[in-house]
JSON list of C-alpha atoms in Angstrom, two decimals:
[
{"chain": "A", "resi": 1, "resn": "MET", "atom": "CA", "xyz": [0.00, 0.00, 0.00]},
{"chain": "A", "resi": 2, "resn": "THR", "atom": "CA", "xyz": [1.22, 3.51, -0.78]},
{"chain": "A", "resi": 3, "resn": "ILE", "atom": "CA", "xyz": [0.13, 6.52, 1.27]},
{"chain": "A", "resi": 4, "resn": "LYS", "atom": "CA", "xyz": [0.77, 10.13, 0.33]},
{"chain": "A", "resi": 5, "resn": "ALA", "atom": "CA", "xyz": [0.55, 12.50, 3.30]},
{"chain": "A", "resi": 6, "resn": "THR", "atom": "CA", "xyz": [0.87, 16.23, 3.76]},
{"chain": "A", "resi": 7, "resn": "VAL", "atom": "CA", "xyz": [1.91, 16.73, 7.36]},
{"chain": "A", "resi": 8, "resn": "SER", "atom": "CA", "xyz": [3.13, 19.42, 9.71]},
{"chain": "A", "resi": 9, "resn": "PRO", "atom": "CA", "xyz": [6.65, 19.49, 11.16]},
{"chain": "A", "resi": 10, "resn": "GLY", "atom": "CA", "xyz": [7.18, 16.93, 13.90]},
{"chain": "A", "resi": 11, "resn": "THR", "atom": "CA", "xyz": [4.91, 14.26, 12.44]},
{"chain": "A", "resi": 12, "resn": "TYR", "atom": "CA", "xyz": [6.37, 10.77, 12.81]},
{"chain": "A", "resi": 13, "resn": "LEU", "atom": "CA", "xyz": [5.31, 8.94, 9.67]},
{"chain": "A", "resi": 14, "resn": "ARG", "atom": "CA", "xyz": [6.74, 5.60, 10.81]},
{"chain": "A", "resi": 15, "resn": "SER", "atom": "CA", "xyz": [4.57, 5.84, 13.93]},
{"chain": "A", "resi": 16, "resn": "LEU", "atom": "CA", "xyz": [1.60, 6.76, 11.74]},
{"chain": "A", "resi": 17, "resn": "ALA", "atom": "CA", "xyz": [2.15, 3.60, 9.65]},
{"chain": "A", "resi": 18, "resn": "PHE", "atom": "CA", "xyz": [2.29, 1.51, 12.86]},
{"chain": "A", "resi": 19, "resn": "ASP", "atom": "CA", "xyz": [-0.95, 3.11, 14.13]},
{"chain": "A", "resi": 20, "resn": "ILE", "atom": "CA", "xyz": [-2.70, 2.49, 10.78]},
{"chain": "A", "resi": 21, "resn": "GLY", "atom": "CA", "xyz": [-1.76, -1.20, 11.12]},
{"chain": "A", "resi": 22, "resn": "ILE", "atom": "CA", "xyz": [-3.26, -1.35, 14.59]},
{"chain": "A", "resi": 23, "resn": "GLU", "atom": "CA", "xyz": [-6.51, 0.27, 13.33]},
{"chain": "A", "resi": 24, "resn": "MET", "atom": "CA", "xyz": [-6.64, -2.34, 10.54]},
{"chain": "A", "resi": 25, "resn": "GLY", "atom": "CA", "xyz": [-6.19, -5.15, 13.06]},
{"chain": "A", "resi": 26, "resn": "THR", "atom": "CA", "xyz": [-2.78, -6.15, 11.78]},
{"chain": "A", "resi": 27, "resn": "HIS", "atom": "CA", "xyz": [0.86, -5.05, 11.82]},
{"chain": "A", "resi": 28, "resn": "ALA", "atom": "CA", "xyz": [2.30, -2.34, 9.58]},
{"chain": "A", "resi": 29, "resn": "ALA", "atom": "CA", "xyz": [5.58, -0.57, 9.08]},
{"chain": "A", "resi": 30, "resn": "ALA", "atom": "CA", "xyz": [6.88, 2.12, 6.76]},
{"chain": "A", "resi": 31, "resn": "ILE", "atom": "CA", "xyz": [9.37, 0.41, 4.46]},
{"chain": "A", "resi": 32, "resn": "THR", "atom": "CA", "xyz": [10.24, 3.42, 2.30]},
{"chain": "A", "resi": 33, "resn": "LEU", "atom": "CA", "xyz": [9.86, 7.07, 3.13]},
{"chain": "A", "resi": 34, "resn": "LYS", "atom": "CA", "xyz": [10.29, 9.72, 0.46]},
{"chain": "A", "resi": 35, "resn": "ARG", "atom": "CA", "xyz": [10.09, 13.40, 1.34]},
{"chain": "A", "resi": 36, "resn": "THR", "atom": "CA", "xyz": [8.84, 15.26, -1.75]},
{"chain": "A", "resi": 37, "resn": "LYS", "atom": "CA", "xyz": [8.61, 18.72, -0.23]},
{"chain": "A", "resi": 38, "resn": "ASN", "atom": "CA", "xyz": [10.16, 20.55, 2.71]},
{"chain": "A", "resi": 39, "resn": "GLY", "atom": "CA", "xyz": [9.49, 24.24, 3.31]},
{"chain": "A", "resi": 40, "resn": "GLY", "atom": "CA", "xyz": [9.85, 26.09, 0.02]},
{"chain": "A", "resi": 41, "resn": "PHE", "atom": "CA", "xyz": [11.73, 23.25, -1.70]},
{"chain": "A", "resi": 42, "resn": "SER", "atom": "CA", "xyz": [10.51, 20.19, -3.58]},
{"chain": "A", "resi": 43, "resn": "SER", "atom": "CA", "xyz": [12.28, 17.03, -4.69]},
{"chain": "A", "resi": 44, "resn": "ASP", "atom": "CA", "xyz": [12.73, 18.73, -8.09]},
{"chain": "A", "resi": 45, "resn": "ASP", "atom": "CA", "xyz": [15.20, 21.09, -6.38]},
{"chain": "A", "resi": 46, "resn": "CYS", "atom": "CA", "xyz": [17.38, 18.18, -5.26]},
{"chain": "A", "resi": 47, "resn": "ILE", "atom": "CA", "xyz": [20.18, 16.23, -6.84]},
{"chain": "A", "resi": 48, "resn": "ILE", "atom": "CA", "xyz": [20.16, 12.46, -6.55]},
{"chain": "A", "resi": 49, "resn": "VAL", "atom": "CA", "xyz": [23.58, 10.98, -5.92]},
{"chain": "A", "resi": 50, "resn": "PRO", "atom": "CA", "xyz": [23.80, 7.23, -6.45]},
{"chain": "A", "resi": 51, "resn": "GLY", "atom": "CA", "xyz": [24.68, 5.18, -3.40]},
{"chain": "A", "resi": 52, "resn": "ASN", "atom": "CA", "xyz": [25.74, 6.53, -0.06]},
{"chain": "A", "resi": 53, "resn": "TYR", "atom": "CA", "xyz": [27.04, 10.12, 0.14]},
{"chain": "A", "resi": 54, "resn": "ARG", "atom": "CA", "xyz": [30.37, 8.61, 1.15]},
{"chain": "A", "resi": 55, "resn": "GLU", "atom": "CA", "xyz": [30.44, 6.70, -2.14]},
{"chain": "A", "resi": 56, "resn": "ILE", "atom": "CA", "xyz": [30.14, 9.60, -4.60]},
{"chain": "A", "resi": 57, "resn": "ASP", "atom": "CA", "xyz": [31.55, 8.53, -7.94]},
{"chain": "A", "resi": 58, "resn": "GLU", "atom": "CA", "xyz": [34.73, 10.53, -8.47]},
{"chain": "A", "resi": 59, "resn": "GLY", "atom": "CA", "xyz": [34.46, 10.07, -12.26]},
{"chain": "A", "resi": 60, "resn": "VAL", "atom": "CA", "xyz": [31.03, 11.73, -12.54]},
{"chain": "A", "resi": 61, "resn": "ASN", "atom": "CA", "xyz": [30.84, 15.49, -13.01]},
{"chain": "A", "resi": 62, "resn": "TYR", "atom": "CA", "xyz": [27.85, 16.51, -10.87]},
{"chain": "A", "resi": 63, "resn": "ASP", "atom": "CA", "xyz": [26.46, 19.97, -11.55]},
{"chain": "A", "resi": 64, "resn": "TRP", "atom": "CA", "xyz": [26.55, 20.97, -7.88]},
{"chain": "A", "resi": 65, "resn": "ALA", "atom": "CA", "xyz": [26.28, 24.71, -8.60]},
{"chain": "A", "resi": 66, "resn": "ALA", "atom": "CA", "xyz": [22.82, 24.24, -10.10]},
{"chain": "A", "resi": 67, "resn": "TYR", "atom": "CA", "xyz": [21.57, 22.98, -6.74]},
{"chain": "A", "resi": 68, "resn": "VAL", "atom": "CA", "xyz": [23.29, 25.36, -4.34]},
{"chain": "A", "resi": 69, "resn": "LYS", "atom": "CA", "xyz": [20.85, 27.93, -3.02]},
{"chain": "A", "resi": 70, "resn": "GLY", "atom": "CA", "xyz": [21.68, 31.29, -1.52]},
{"chain": "A", "resi": 71, "resn": "LEU", "atom": "CA", "xyz": [20.47, 32.38, 1.89]},
{"chain": "A", "resi": 72, "resn": "SER", "atom": "CA", "xyz": [17.62, 34.43, 0.39]},
{"chain": "A", "resi": 73, "resn": "ASP", "atom": "CA", "xyz": [16.33, 31.42, -1.57]},
{"chain": "A", "resi": 74, "resn": "SER", "atom": "CA", "xyz": [16.69, 29.22, 1.50]},
{"chain": "A", "resi": 75, "resn": "LEU", "atom": "CA", "xyz": [14.38, 31.59, 3.39]},
{"chain": "A", "resi": 76, "resn": "ASN", "atom": "CA", "xyz": [11.81, 31.80, 0.59]},
{"chain": "A", "resi": 77, "resn": "ILE", "atom": "CA", "xyz": [9.05, 30.70, 2.96]},
{"chain": "A", "resi": 78, "resn": "PHE", "atom": "CA", "xyz": [9.02, 34.34, 4.12]},
{"chain": "A", "resi": 79, "resn": "ARG", "atom": "CA", "xyz": [7.47, 37.16, 2.11]},
{"chain": "A", "resi": 80, "resn": "LYS", "atom": "CA", "xyz": [9.79, 39.83, 0.79]},
{"chain": "A", "resi": 81, "resn": "ALA", "atom": "CA", "xyz": [10.27, 43.57, 0.74]},
{"chain": "A", "resi": 82, "resn": "VAL", "atom": "CA", "xyz": [12.73, 45.09, -1.73]},
{"chain": "A", "resi": 83, "resn": "VAL", "atom": "CA", "xyz": [14.66, 48.19, -0.64]},
{"chain": "A", "resi": 84, "resn": "LYS", "atom": "CA", "xyz": [15.88, 50.91, -3.01]},
{"chain": "A", "resi": 85, "resn": "ASP", "atom": "CA", "xyz": [19.66, 51.11, -3.35]},
{"chain": "A", "resi": 86, "resn": "ASP", "atom": "CA", "xyz": [19.82, 54.53, -1.62]},
{"chain": "A", "resi": 87, "resn": "PHE", "atom": "CA", "xyz": [18.52, 53.01, 1.63]},
{"chain": "A", "resi": 88, "resn": "ILE", "atom": "CA", "xyz": [20.62, 49.84, 1.89]},
{"chain": "A", "resi": 89, "resn": "LYS", "atom": "CA", "xyz": [23.06, 51.56, 4.28]},
{"chain": "A", "resi": 90, "resn": "TYR", "atom": "CA", "xyz": [20.19, 52.34, 6.67]},
{"chain": "A", "resi": 91, "resn": "ILE", "atom": "CA", "xyz": [19.09, 48.70, 6.67]},
{"chain": "A", "resi": 92, "resn": "LEU", "atom": "CA", "xyz": [22.64, 47.44, 7.27]},
{"chain": "A", "resi": 93, "resn": "ASN", "atom": "CA", "xyz": [22.88, 49.83, 10.23]},
{"chain": "A", "resi": 94, "resn": "GLY", "atom": "CA", "xyz": [19.71, 48.29, 11.72]},
{"chain": "A", "resi": 95, "resn": "ASN", "atom": "CA", "xyz": [17.20, 51.08, 11.04]},
{"chain": "A", "resi": 96, "resn": "PRO", "atom": "CA", "xyz": [13.52, 50.13, 10.76]},
{"chain": "A", "resi": 97, "resn": "VAL", "atom": "CA", "xyz": [12.16, 50.20, 7.19]},
{"chain": "A", "resi": 98, "resn": "LYS", "atom": "CA", "xyz": [9.98, 53.11, 6.06]},
{"chain": "A", "resi": 99, "resn": "PRO", "atom": "CA", "xyz": [7.55, 53.11, 3.11]},
{"chain": "A", "resi": 100, "resn": "SER", "atom": "CA", "xyz": [9.64, 55.55, 1.03]},
{"chain": "A", "resi": 101, "resn": "TRP", "atom": "CA", "xyz": [12.57, 53.11, 1.14]},
{"chain": "A", "resi": 102, "resn": "LEU", "atom": "CA", "xyz": [10.70, 50.32, -0.65]},
{"chain": "A", "resi": 103, "resn": "GLU", "atom": "CA", "xyz": [11.00, 49.50, -4.32]},
{"chain": "A", "resi": 104, "resn": "ALA", "atom": "CA", "xyz": [8.48, 46.64, -3.98]},
{"chain": "A", "resi": 105, "resn": "TYR", "atom": "CA", "xyz": [6.87, 44.45, -1.32]},
{"chain": "A", "resi": 106, "resn": "ASP", "atom": "CA", "xyz": [4.53, 41.49, -0.99]},
{"chain": "A", "resi": 107, "resn": "GLU", "atom": "CA", "xyz": [1.09, 43.07, -0.70]},
{"chain": "A", "resi": 108, "resn": "GLU", "atom": "CA", "xyz": [-0.27, 40.04, 1.18]},
{"chain": "A", "resi": 109, "resn": "ALA", "atom": "CA", "xyz": [2.00, 40.50, 4.23]},
{"chain": "A", "resi": 110, "resn": "MET", "atom": "CA", "xyz": [0.13, 40.76, 7.51]},
{"chain": "A", "resi": 111, "resn": "LYS", "atom": "CA", "xyz": [1.09, 42.64, 10.67]},
{"chain": "A", "resi": 112, "resn": "GLY", "atom": "CA", "xyz": [3.57, 40.68, 12.80]},
{"chain": "A", "resi": 113, "resn": "GLU", "atom": "CA", "xyz": [4.80, 38.57, 9.90]},
{"chain": "A", "resi": 114, "resn": "THR", "atom": "CA", "xyz": [8.48, 37.85, 9.27]},
{"chain": "A", "resi": 115, "resn": "VAL", "atom": "CA", "xyz": [9.71, 39.23, 5.94]},
{"chain": "A", "resi": 116, "resn": "ARG", "atom": "CA", "xyz": [12.97, 39.09, 4.00]},
{"chain": "A", "resi": 117, "resn": "ILE", "atom": "CA", "xyz": [14.48, 42.50, 3.25]},
{"chain": "A", "resi": 118, "resn": "LEU", "atom": "CA", "xyz": [16.26, 42.34, -0.13]},
{"chain": "A", "resi": 119, "resn": "ASP", "atom": "CA", "xyz": [18.09, 44.75, -2.38]},
{"chain": "A", "resi": 120, "resn": "VAL", "atom": "CA", "xyz": [17.01, 45.11, -6.02]},
{"chain": "A", "resi": 121, "resn": "GLN", "atom": "CA", "xyz": [19.55, 42.43, -7.03]},
{"chain": "A", "resi": 122, "resn": "ASN", "atom": "CA", "xyz": [17.75, 39.95, -4.71]},
{"chain": "A", "resi": 123, "resn": "HIS", "atom": "CA", "xyz": [20.55, 39.88, -2.09]},
{"chain": "A", "resi": 124, "resn": "LEU", "atom": "CA", "xyz": [19.35, 39.25, 1.44]},
{"chain": "A", "resi": 125, "resn": "LEU", "atom": "CA", "xyz": [19.98, 42.27, 3.68]},
{"chain": "A", "resi": 126, "resn": "ALA", "atom": "CA", "xyz": [17.89, 41.45, 6.75]},
{"chain": "A", "resi": 127, "resn": "LEU", "atom": "CA", "xyz": [14.91, 39.72, 8.28]},
{"chain": "A", "resi": 128, "resn": "GLY", "atom": "CA", "xyz": [12.26, 41.85, 9.91]},
{"chain": "A", "resi": 129, "resn": "THR", "atom": "CA", "xyz": [8.77, 41.87, 11.38]},
{"chain": "A", "resi": 130, "resn": "THR", "atom": "CA", "xyz": [5.99, 43.90, 9.76]},
{"chain": "A", "resi": 131, "resn": "GLN", "atom": "CA", "xyz": [4.57, 46.55, 12.06]},
{"chain": "A", "resi": 132, "resn": "ARG", "atom": "CA", "xyz": [1.53, 47.11, 9.81]},
{"chain": "A", "resi": 133, "resn": "LYS", "atom": "CA", "xyz": [-0.43, 45.17, 7.21]},
{"chain": "A", "resi": 134, "resn": "ALA", "atom": "CA", "xyz": [1.22, 45.59, 3.80]},
{"chain": "A", "resi": 135, "resn": "SER", "atom": "CA", "xyz": [-2.02, 47.03, 2.43]},
{"chain": "A", "resi": 136, "resn": "PHE", "atom": "CA", "xyz": [-1.45, 49.97, 4.81]},
{"chain": "A", "resi": 137, "resn": "PHE", "atom": "CA", "xyz": [2.07, 50.65, 3.44]},
{"chain": "A", "resi": 138, "resn": "LYS", "atom": "CA", "xyz": [0.57, 52.35, 0.39]},
{"chain": "A", "resi": 139, "resn": "THR", "atom": "CA", "xyz": [-1.82, 54.41, 2.52]},
{"chain": "A", "resi": 140, "resn": "LEU", "atom": "CA", "xyz": [1.09, 55.72, 4.57]},
{"chain": "A", "resi": 141, "resn": "SER", "atom": "CA", "xyz": [3.01, 56.65, 1.40]},
{"chain": "A", "resi": 142, "resn": "GLU", "atom": "CA", "xyz": [0.02, 58.41, -0.15]},
{"chain": "A", "resi": 143, "resn": "ASN", "atom": "CA", "xyz": [-0.38, 60.50, 3.01]},
{"chain": "A", "resi": 144, "resn": "ASP", "atom": "CA", "xyz": [3.35, 61.35, 3.28]},
{"chain": "A", "resi": 145, "resn": "ARG", "atom": "CA", "xyz": [3.62, 59.44, 6.55]},
{"chain": "A", "resi": 146, "resn": "ASP", "atom": "CA", "xyz": [7.08, 57.88, 6.48]},
{"chain": "A", "resi": 147, "resn": "GLU", "atom": "CA", "xyz": [6.63, 55.77, 9.63]},
{"chain": "A", "resi": 148, "resn": "SER", "atom": "CA", "xyz": [8.39, 52.58, 10.60]},
{"chain": "A", "resi": 149, "resn": "ILE", "atom": "CA", "xyz": [6.69, 49.63, 8.89]},
{"chain": "A", "resi": 150, "resn": "ILE", "atom": "CA", "xyz": [9.21, 46.81, 9.34]},
{"chain": "A", "resi": 151, "resn": "LYS", "atom": "CA", "xyz": [11.29, 46.34, 12.48]},
{"chain": "A", "resi": 152, "resn": "LEU", "atom": "CA", "xyz": [14.55, 44.51, 11.78]},
{"chain": "A", "resi": 153, "resn": "LYS", "atom": "CA", "xyz": [15.30, 41.28, 13.66]},
{"chain": "A", "resi": 154, "resn": "LYS", "atom": "CA", "xyz": [18.53, 40.14, 12.00]},
{"chain": "A", "resi": 155, "resn": "VAL", "atom": "CA", "xyz": [20.84, 42.08, 9.68]},
{"chain": "A", "resi": 156, "resn": "PHE", "atom": "CA", "xyz": [23.14, 40.25, 7.27]},
{"chain": "A", "resi": 157, "resn": "GLY", "atom": "CA", "xyz": [26.28, 41.95, 6.04]},
{"chain": "A", "resi": 158, "resn": "GLU", "atom": "CA", "xyz": [28.56, 44.74, 7.15]},
{"chain": "A", "resi": 159, "resn": "SER", "atom": "CA", "xyz": [27.22, 47.99, 8.58]},
{"chain": "A", "resi": 160, "resn": "TYR", "atom": "CA", "xyz": [28.14, 51.35, 7.08]},
{"chain": "A", "resi": 161, "resn": "VAL", "atom": "CA", "xyz": [30.11, 53.77, 9.21]}
]
């Protein structure tokens, strides 16, 4: 029997198989487990290396670079806000983001949500928490209210002096 399950983190699928066996009045065990998705990545994003990782064939030229993801891509489960180049130094110095600094942002972001702060070249600058719903960002801009909209939690990179 094959079972396809979408589960939350911390689910023990081998225990689930055992429990299904009990409910069916028999014994059951998970023989093969294949994770097809984890966070923002699917099995299509992976490279399959034959055998054990300790037995990588030295004669095969694996295209490792095609599968290496940057930090920004690794955190793609978070929405993003893109900062204009003129304001990168403020972000790297830990200043909260203001509406006038943004080139673009995910309009679905809710208040209290973690967002990635990127430059226009898609480099990760920081992670922050939205202080307002993204739909309110535009309202603030239209009314010339340049208030803090994203509080920074973690800054990546060197600060400007």
